[in-house]
Coordinates of C-alpha atoms in Angstrom, one line a residue:
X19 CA 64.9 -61.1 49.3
X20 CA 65.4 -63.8 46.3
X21 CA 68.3 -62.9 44.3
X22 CA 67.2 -65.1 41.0
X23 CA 63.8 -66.0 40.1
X24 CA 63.6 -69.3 38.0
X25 CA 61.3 -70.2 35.6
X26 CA 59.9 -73.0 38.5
X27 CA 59.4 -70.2 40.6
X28 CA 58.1 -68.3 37.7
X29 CA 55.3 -70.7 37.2
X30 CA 54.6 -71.7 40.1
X31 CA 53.8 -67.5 40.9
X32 CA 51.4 -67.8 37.9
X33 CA 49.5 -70.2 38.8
X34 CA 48.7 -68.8 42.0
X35 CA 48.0 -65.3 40.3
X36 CA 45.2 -67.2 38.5
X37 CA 43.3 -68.7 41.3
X38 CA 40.5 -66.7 42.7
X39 CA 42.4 -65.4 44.9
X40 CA 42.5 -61.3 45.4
X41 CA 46.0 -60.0 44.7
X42 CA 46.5 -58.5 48.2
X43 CA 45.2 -61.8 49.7
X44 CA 47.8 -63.6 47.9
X45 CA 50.5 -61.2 48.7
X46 CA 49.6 -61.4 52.8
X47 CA 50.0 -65.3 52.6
X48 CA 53.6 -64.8 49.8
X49 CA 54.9 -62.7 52.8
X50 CA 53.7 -65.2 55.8
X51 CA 54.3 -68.8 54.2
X52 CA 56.4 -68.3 51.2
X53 CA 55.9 -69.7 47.7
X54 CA 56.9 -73.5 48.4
X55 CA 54.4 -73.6 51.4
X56 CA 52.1 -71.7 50.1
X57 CA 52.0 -73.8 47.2
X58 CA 51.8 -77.2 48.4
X59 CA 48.8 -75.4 51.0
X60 CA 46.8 -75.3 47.7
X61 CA 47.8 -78.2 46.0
X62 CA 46.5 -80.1 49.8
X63 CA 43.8 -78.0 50.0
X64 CA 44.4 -76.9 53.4
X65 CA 44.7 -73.3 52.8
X66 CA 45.0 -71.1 55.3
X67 CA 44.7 -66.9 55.5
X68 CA 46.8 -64.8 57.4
X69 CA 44.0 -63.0 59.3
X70 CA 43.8 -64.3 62.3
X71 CA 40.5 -65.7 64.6
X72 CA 39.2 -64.8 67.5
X73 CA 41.8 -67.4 69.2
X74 CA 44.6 -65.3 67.3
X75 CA 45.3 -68.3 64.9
X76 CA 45.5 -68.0 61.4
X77 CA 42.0 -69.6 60.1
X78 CA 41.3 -71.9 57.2
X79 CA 39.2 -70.9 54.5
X80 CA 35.8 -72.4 54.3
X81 CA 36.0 -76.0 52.8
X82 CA 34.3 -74.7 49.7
X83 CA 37.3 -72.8 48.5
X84 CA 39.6 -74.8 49.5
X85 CA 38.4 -77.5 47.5
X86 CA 37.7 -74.7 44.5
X87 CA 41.2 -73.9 44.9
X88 CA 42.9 -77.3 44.8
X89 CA 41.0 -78.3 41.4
X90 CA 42.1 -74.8 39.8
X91 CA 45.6 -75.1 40.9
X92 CA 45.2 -78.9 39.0
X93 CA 44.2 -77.7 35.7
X94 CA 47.6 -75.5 35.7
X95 CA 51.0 -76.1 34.3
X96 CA 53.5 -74.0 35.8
X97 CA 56.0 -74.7 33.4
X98 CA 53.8 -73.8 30.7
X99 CA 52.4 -70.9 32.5
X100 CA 55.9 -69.8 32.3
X101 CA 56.7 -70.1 28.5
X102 CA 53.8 -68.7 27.2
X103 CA 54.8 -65.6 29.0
X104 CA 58.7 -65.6 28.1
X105 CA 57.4 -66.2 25.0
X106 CA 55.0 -63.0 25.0
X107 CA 57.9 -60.9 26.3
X108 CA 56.9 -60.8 29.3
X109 CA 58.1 -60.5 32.8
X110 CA 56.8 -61.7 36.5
X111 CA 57.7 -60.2 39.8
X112 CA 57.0 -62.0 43.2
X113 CA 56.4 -59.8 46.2
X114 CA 60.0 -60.9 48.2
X115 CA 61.7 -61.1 45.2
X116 CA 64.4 -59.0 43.2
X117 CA 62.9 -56.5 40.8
X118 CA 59.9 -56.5 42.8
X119 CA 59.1 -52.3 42.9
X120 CA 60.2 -51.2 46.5
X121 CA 57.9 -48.7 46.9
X122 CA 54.4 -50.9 46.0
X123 CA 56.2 -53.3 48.6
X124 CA 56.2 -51.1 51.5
X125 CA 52.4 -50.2 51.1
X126 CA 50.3 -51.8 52.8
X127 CA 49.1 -55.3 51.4
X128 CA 50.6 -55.0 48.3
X129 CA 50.1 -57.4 45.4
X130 CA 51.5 -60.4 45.6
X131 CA 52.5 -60.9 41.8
X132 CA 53.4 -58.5 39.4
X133 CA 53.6 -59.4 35.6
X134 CA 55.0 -56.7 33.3
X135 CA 55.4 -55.7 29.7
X136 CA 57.9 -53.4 28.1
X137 CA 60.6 -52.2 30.5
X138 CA 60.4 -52.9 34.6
X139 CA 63.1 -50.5 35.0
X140 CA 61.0 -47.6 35.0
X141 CA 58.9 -49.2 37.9
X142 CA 61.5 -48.1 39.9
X143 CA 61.9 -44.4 38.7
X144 CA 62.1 -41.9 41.9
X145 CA 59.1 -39.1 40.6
X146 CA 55.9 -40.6 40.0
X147 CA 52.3 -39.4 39.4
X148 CA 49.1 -41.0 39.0
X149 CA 46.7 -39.3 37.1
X150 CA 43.6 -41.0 37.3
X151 CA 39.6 -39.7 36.7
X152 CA 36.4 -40.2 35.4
X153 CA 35.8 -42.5 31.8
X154 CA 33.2 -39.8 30.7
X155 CA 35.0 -37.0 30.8
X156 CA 34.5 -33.6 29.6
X157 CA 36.6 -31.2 27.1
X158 CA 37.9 -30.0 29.5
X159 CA 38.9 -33.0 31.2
X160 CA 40.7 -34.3 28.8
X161 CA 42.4 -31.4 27.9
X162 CA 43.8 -30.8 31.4
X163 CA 44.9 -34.9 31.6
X164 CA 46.7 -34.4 28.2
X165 CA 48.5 -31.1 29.1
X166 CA 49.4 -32.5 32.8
X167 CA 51.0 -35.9 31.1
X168 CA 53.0 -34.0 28.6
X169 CA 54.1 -31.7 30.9
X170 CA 55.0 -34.7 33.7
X171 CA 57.2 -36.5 30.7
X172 CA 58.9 -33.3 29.8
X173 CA 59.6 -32.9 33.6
X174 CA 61.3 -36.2 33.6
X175 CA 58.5 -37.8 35.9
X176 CA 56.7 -41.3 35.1
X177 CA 53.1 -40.8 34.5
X178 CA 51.0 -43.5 35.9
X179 CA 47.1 -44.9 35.1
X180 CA 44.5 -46.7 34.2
X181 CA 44.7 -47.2 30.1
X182 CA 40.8 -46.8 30.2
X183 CA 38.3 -44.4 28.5
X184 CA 38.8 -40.6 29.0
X185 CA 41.1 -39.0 31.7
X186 CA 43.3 -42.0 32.1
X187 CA 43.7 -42.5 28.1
X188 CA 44.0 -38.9 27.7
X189 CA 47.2 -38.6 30.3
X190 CA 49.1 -41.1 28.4
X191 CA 48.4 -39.8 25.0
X192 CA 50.1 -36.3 26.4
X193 CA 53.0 -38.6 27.7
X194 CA 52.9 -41.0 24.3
X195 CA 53.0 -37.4 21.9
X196 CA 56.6 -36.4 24.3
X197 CA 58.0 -39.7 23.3
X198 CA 56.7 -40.0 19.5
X199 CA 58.4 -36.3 19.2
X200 CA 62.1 -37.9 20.0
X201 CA 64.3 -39.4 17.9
X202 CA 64.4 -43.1 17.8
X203 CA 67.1 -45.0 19.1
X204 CA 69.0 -47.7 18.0
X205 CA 67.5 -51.4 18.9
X206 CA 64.2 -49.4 20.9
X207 CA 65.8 -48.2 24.0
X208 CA 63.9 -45.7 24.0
X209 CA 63.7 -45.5 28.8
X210 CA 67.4 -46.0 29.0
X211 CA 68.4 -43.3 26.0
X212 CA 65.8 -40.4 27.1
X213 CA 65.4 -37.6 30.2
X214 CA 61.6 -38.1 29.5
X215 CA 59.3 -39.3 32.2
X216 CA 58.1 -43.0 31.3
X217 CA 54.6 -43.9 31.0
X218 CA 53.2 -46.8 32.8
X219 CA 49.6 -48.0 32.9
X220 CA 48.2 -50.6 34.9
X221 CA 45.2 -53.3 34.0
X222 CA 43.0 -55.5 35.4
X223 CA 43.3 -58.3 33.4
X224 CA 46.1 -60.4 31.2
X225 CA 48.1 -59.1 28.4
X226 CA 46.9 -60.8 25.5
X227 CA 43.2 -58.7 26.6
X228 CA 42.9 -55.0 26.0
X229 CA 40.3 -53.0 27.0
X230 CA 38.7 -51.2 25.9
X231 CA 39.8 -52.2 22.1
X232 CA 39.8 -48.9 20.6
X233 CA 42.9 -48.6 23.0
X234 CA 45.1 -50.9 21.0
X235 CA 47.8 -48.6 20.0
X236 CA 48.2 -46.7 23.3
X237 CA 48.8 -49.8 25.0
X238 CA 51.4 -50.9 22.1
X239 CA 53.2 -47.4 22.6
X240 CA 53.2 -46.9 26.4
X241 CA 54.6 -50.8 26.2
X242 CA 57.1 -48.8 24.2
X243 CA 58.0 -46.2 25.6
X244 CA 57.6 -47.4 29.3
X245 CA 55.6 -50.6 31.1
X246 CA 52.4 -52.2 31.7
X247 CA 51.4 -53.6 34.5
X248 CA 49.2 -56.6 35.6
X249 CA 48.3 -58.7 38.6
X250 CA 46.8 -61.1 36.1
X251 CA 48.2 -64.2 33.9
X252 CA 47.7 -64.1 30.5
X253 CA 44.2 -65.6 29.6
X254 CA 42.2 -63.7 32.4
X255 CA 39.4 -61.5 30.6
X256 CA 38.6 -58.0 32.1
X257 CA 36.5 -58.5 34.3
X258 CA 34.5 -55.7 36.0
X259 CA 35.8 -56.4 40.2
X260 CA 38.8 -56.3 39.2
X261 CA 39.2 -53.1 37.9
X262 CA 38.9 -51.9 41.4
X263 CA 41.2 -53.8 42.5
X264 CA 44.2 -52.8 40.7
X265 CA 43.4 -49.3 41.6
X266 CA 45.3 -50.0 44.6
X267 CA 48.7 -50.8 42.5
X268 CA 48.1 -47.2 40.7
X269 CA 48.2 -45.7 44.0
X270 CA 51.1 -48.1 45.2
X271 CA 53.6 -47.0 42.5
X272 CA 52.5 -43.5 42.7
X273 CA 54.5 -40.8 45.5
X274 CA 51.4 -38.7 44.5
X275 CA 47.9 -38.7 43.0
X276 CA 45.7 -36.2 40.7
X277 CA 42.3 -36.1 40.1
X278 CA 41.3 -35.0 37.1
X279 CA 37.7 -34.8 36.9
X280 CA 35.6 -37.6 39.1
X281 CA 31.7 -38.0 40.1
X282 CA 31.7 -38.9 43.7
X283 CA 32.3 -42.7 43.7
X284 CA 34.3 -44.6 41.5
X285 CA 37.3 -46.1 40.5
X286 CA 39.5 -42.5 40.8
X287 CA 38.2 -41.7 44.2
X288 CA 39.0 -45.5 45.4
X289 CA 42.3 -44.6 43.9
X290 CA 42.6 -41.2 45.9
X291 CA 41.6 -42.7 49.3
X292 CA 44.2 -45.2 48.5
X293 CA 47.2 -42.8 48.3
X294 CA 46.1 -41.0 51.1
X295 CA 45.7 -44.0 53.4
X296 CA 49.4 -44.7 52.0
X297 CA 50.5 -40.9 52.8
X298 CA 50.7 -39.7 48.9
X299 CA 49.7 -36.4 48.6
X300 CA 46.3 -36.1 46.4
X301 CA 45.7 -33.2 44.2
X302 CA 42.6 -32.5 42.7
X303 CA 41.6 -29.7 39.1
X304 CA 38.7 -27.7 39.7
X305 CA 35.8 -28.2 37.6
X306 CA 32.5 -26.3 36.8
X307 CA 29.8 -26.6 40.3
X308 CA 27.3 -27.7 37.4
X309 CA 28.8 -30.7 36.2
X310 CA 29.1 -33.8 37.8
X311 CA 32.7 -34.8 36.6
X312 CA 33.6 -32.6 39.4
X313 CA 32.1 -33.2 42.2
X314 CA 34.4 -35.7 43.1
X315 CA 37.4 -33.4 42.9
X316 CA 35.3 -30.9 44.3
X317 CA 34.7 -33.4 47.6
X318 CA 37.9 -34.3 48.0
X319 CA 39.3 -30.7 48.0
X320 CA 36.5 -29.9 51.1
X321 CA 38.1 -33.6 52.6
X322 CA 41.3 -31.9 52.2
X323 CA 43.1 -32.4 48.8
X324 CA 45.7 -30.3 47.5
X325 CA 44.4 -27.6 44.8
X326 CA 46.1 -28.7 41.4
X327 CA 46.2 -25.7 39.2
X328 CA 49.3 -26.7 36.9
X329 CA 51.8 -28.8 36.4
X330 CA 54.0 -27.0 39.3
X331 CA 52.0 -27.7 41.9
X332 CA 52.7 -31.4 41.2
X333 CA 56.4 -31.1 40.7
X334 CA 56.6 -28.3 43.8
X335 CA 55.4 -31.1 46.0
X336 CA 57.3 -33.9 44.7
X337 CA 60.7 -32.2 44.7
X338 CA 59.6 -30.9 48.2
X339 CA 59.6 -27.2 47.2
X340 CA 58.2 -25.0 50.3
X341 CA 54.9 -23.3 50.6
X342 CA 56.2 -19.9 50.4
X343 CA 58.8 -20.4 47.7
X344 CA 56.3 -22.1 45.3
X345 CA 54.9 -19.5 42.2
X346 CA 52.1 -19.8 40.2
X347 CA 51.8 -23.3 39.9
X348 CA 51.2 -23.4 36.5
X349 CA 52.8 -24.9 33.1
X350 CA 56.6 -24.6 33.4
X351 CA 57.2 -26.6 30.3
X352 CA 58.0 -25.1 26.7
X353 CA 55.2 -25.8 23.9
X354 CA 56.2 -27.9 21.6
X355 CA 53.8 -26.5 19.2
X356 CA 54.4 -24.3 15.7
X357 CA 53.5 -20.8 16.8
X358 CA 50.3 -19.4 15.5
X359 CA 50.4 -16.5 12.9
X360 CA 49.7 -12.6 13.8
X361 CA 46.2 -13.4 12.7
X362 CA 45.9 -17.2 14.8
X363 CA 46.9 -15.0 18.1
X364 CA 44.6 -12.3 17.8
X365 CA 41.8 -15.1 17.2
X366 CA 43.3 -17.3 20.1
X367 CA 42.8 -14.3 22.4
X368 CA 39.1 -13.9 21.2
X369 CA 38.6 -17.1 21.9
X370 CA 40.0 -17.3 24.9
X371 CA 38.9 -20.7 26.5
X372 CA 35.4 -20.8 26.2
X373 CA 33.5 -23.3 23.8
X374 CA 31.7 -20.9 21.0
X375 CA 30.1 -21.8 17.5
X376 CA 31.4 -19.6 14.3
X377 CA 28.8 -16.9 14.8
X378 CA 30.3 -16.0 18.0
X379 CA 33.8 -15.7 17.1
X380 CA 32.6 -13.7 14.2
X381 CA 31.1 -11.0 16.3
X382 CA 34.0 -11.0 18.4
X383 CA 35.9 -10.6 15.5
X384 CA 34.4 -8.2 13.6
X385 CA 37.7 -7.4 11.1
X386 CA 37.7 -10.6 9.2
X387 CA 35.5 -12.0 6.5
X388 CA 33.8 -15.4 7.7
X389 CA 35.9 -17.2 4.8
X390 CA 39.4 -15.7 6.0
X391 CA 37.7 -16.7 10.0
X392 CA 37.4 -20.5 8.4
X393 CA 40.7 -20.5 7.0
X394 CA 42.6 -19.2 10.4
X395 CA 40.1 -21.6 12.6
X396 CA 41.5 -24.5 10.2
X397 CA 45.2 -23.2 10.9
X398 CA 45.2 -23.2 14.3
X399 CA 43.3 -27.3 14.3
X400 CA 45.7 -28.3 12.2
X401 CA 48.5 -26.8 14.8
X402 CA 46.6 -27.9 17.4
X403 CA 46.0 -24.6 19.3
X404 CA 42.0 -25.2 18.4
X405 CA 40.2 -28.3 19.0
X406 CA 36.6 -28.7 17.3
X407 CA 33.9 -30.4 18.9
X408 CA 31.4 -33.0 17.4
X409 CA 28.8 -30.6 17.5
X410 CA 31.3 -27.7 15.4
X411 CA 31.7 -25.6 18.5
X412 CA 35.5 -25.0 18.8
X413 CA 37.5 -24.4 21.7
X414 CA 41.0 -23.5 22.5
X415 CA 43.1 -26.4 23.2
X416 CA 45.9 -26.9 25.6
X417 CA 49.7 -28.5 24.6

């Protein structure tokens, strides 16, 4: 393994990383010809792949893309390439190379360049979890993510996903709200000065892109607070193949997977298939039979999957924790939340965790006026124990 990687090398690795090459392919041919060949293979346009013919030889690629190839690699600069990504803070990993994460390099075909904002340290953290799922996601959904994430980071273990629309966002927000609660350290060490688990999300496209916008500051704060992750160079747009294709990165880093909520193809069940293939247990959360969120997660658990009904399950397994020593399975971690009031609890029992409207909760709660029912529904939002929905339904909501 390199010992130093030099801004030559550095280039040159970004480069290749923007050819239209897939970031496995590119890795198989790092590992069997090493950057200088590999390099000058493009620049001659005599590229070959490293799966081999019928004959057992490694075989060319069609002339095509060669030639496709050759005239990409000619419109780069690696030295360029390079500075404009010191200059954005940022940092590039070659598959072979030092600070290149171990375990994404013993899975099979790994990436062959990484390229990293915020801290690469915790890319190397022992206790990971992926918590991947569906983009529309339920309530529910989100709720669970959120609660699971906290509870992860409070446990000390790196929460790992996707940055996109529903149960990936809603993980790291539950991570993000563990680290916005500390107290800030001098010069933003925030990984090196904390027993929090580190968030770290993973995109499909460069760094100067996010996606989808309304993301913009959870990508600055898990930046922050742990690393992002790309097999892109800066300047590639987010484009919709690729998105599956750094699925297999979140199941790389991960030691174990959960599914949140899922329909039955996708980018989460990619993900799970993924880990299993690479021997990382796969947990998947229940869900209603009527809802197709979960019949994903309801598939994998009939293929197998591990029932997930708490954050223990997922810490049980990763800390090895036998089958007949493990307890409930359920939240371990304290609430970080202001207690609700004699009147909040006796309401938070009524409500239990079903979605009602106002008139419900007032005939369950037949003692209060519906002005003093308003006023302890607005106490408990404000402390987040109640979450209100866009139609006015409210529902009890999870840490």
């Amino acid at each position: 393994m390199e010992t130093v990687l030099r801004s030559d090398v550095e280039g040159r690795l970004l480069c290749l990383a923007g050819l239209d090459l897939r970031p496995d392919q590119l890795g198989r041919m790092l590992c069997a010809y090493g950057l200088d060949m590999l390099y000058s293979m493009v620049q001659q346009g005599r590229i070959r792949d490293v799966v081999p013919d019928e004959n057992g030889e490694n075989r060319l690629l069609t002339v095509e893309r060669q030639i496709a190839l050759k005239k990409q690699l000619a419109t780069m600069n690696p030295a360029v390439l390079a500075t404009v990504h010191e200059r954005a803070g940022l940092s590039v990993f070659g598959l072979g190379y030092e600070g290149y994460p171990e375990l994404l390099a013993e899975r099979p075909n790994p990436s062959g360049v990484l390229i990293v904002s915020g801290d690469p340290s915790v890319l190397h953290v022992e206790e990971s979890v992926a918590i991947v799922g569906t983009r529309k996601a339920s309530s529910y959904g989100r709720q669970v993510a959120r609660l699971l994430g906290a509870e992860l980071a409070d446990a000390g273990v790196a929460v790992i996903s996707g940055l996109a629309r529903g149960i990936d966002g809603a993980a790291h927000e539950g991570v993000v709200s563990r680290w916005g609660a500390e107290p800030k350290p001098a010069q933003d060490q925030f990984f090196a000065t904390s027993s929090l688990g580190a968030p770290i999300g993973v995109i499909a496209h460069g760094h100067d892109h996010v996606y989808p916008e309304t993301h913009r500051g959870l990508y600055s704060d898990v930046a922050r607070y742990g690393a992002i992750v790309s097999e892109r160079p800066i300047g590639v747009k987010p484009f919709a193949h690729y998105f599956p294709q750094r699925n297999k990165v979140i199941a790389g880093l991960a030691r174990l997977v959960v599914v949140v909520e899922s329909a039955r193809t996708g980018g989460s069940m990619i993900t799970a298939n993924l880990a299993s293939e690479n021997g990382a247990d796969v947990f998947c959360v229940p869900g209603s039979i009527f809802t197709e969120g979960s019949q994903g997660c309801h598939q994998l658990l009939v293929d197998g999957a591990k029932f997930c009904r708490g954050v223990g399950d997922l810490l049980d397994s990763l800390r090895g924790v036998p089958k007949e020593a493990r307890g409930s399975g359920g939240s371990r971690i304290i609430d970080h939340r202001r207690p609700p009031s004699e009147d909040g609890a006796r309401l938070l029992q009524s409500l239990d965790w079903d979605v009602v409207s106002v008139e419900t909760l007032m005939s369950r709660c037949t003692g209060h006026t519906p002005g003093k029912l308003l006023m302890i529904l607005h106490e408990l939002e404000f402390d987040q124990w109640v979450a209100r929905g866009s139609d006015g339904w409210f529902q009890r909501a999870a840490a």
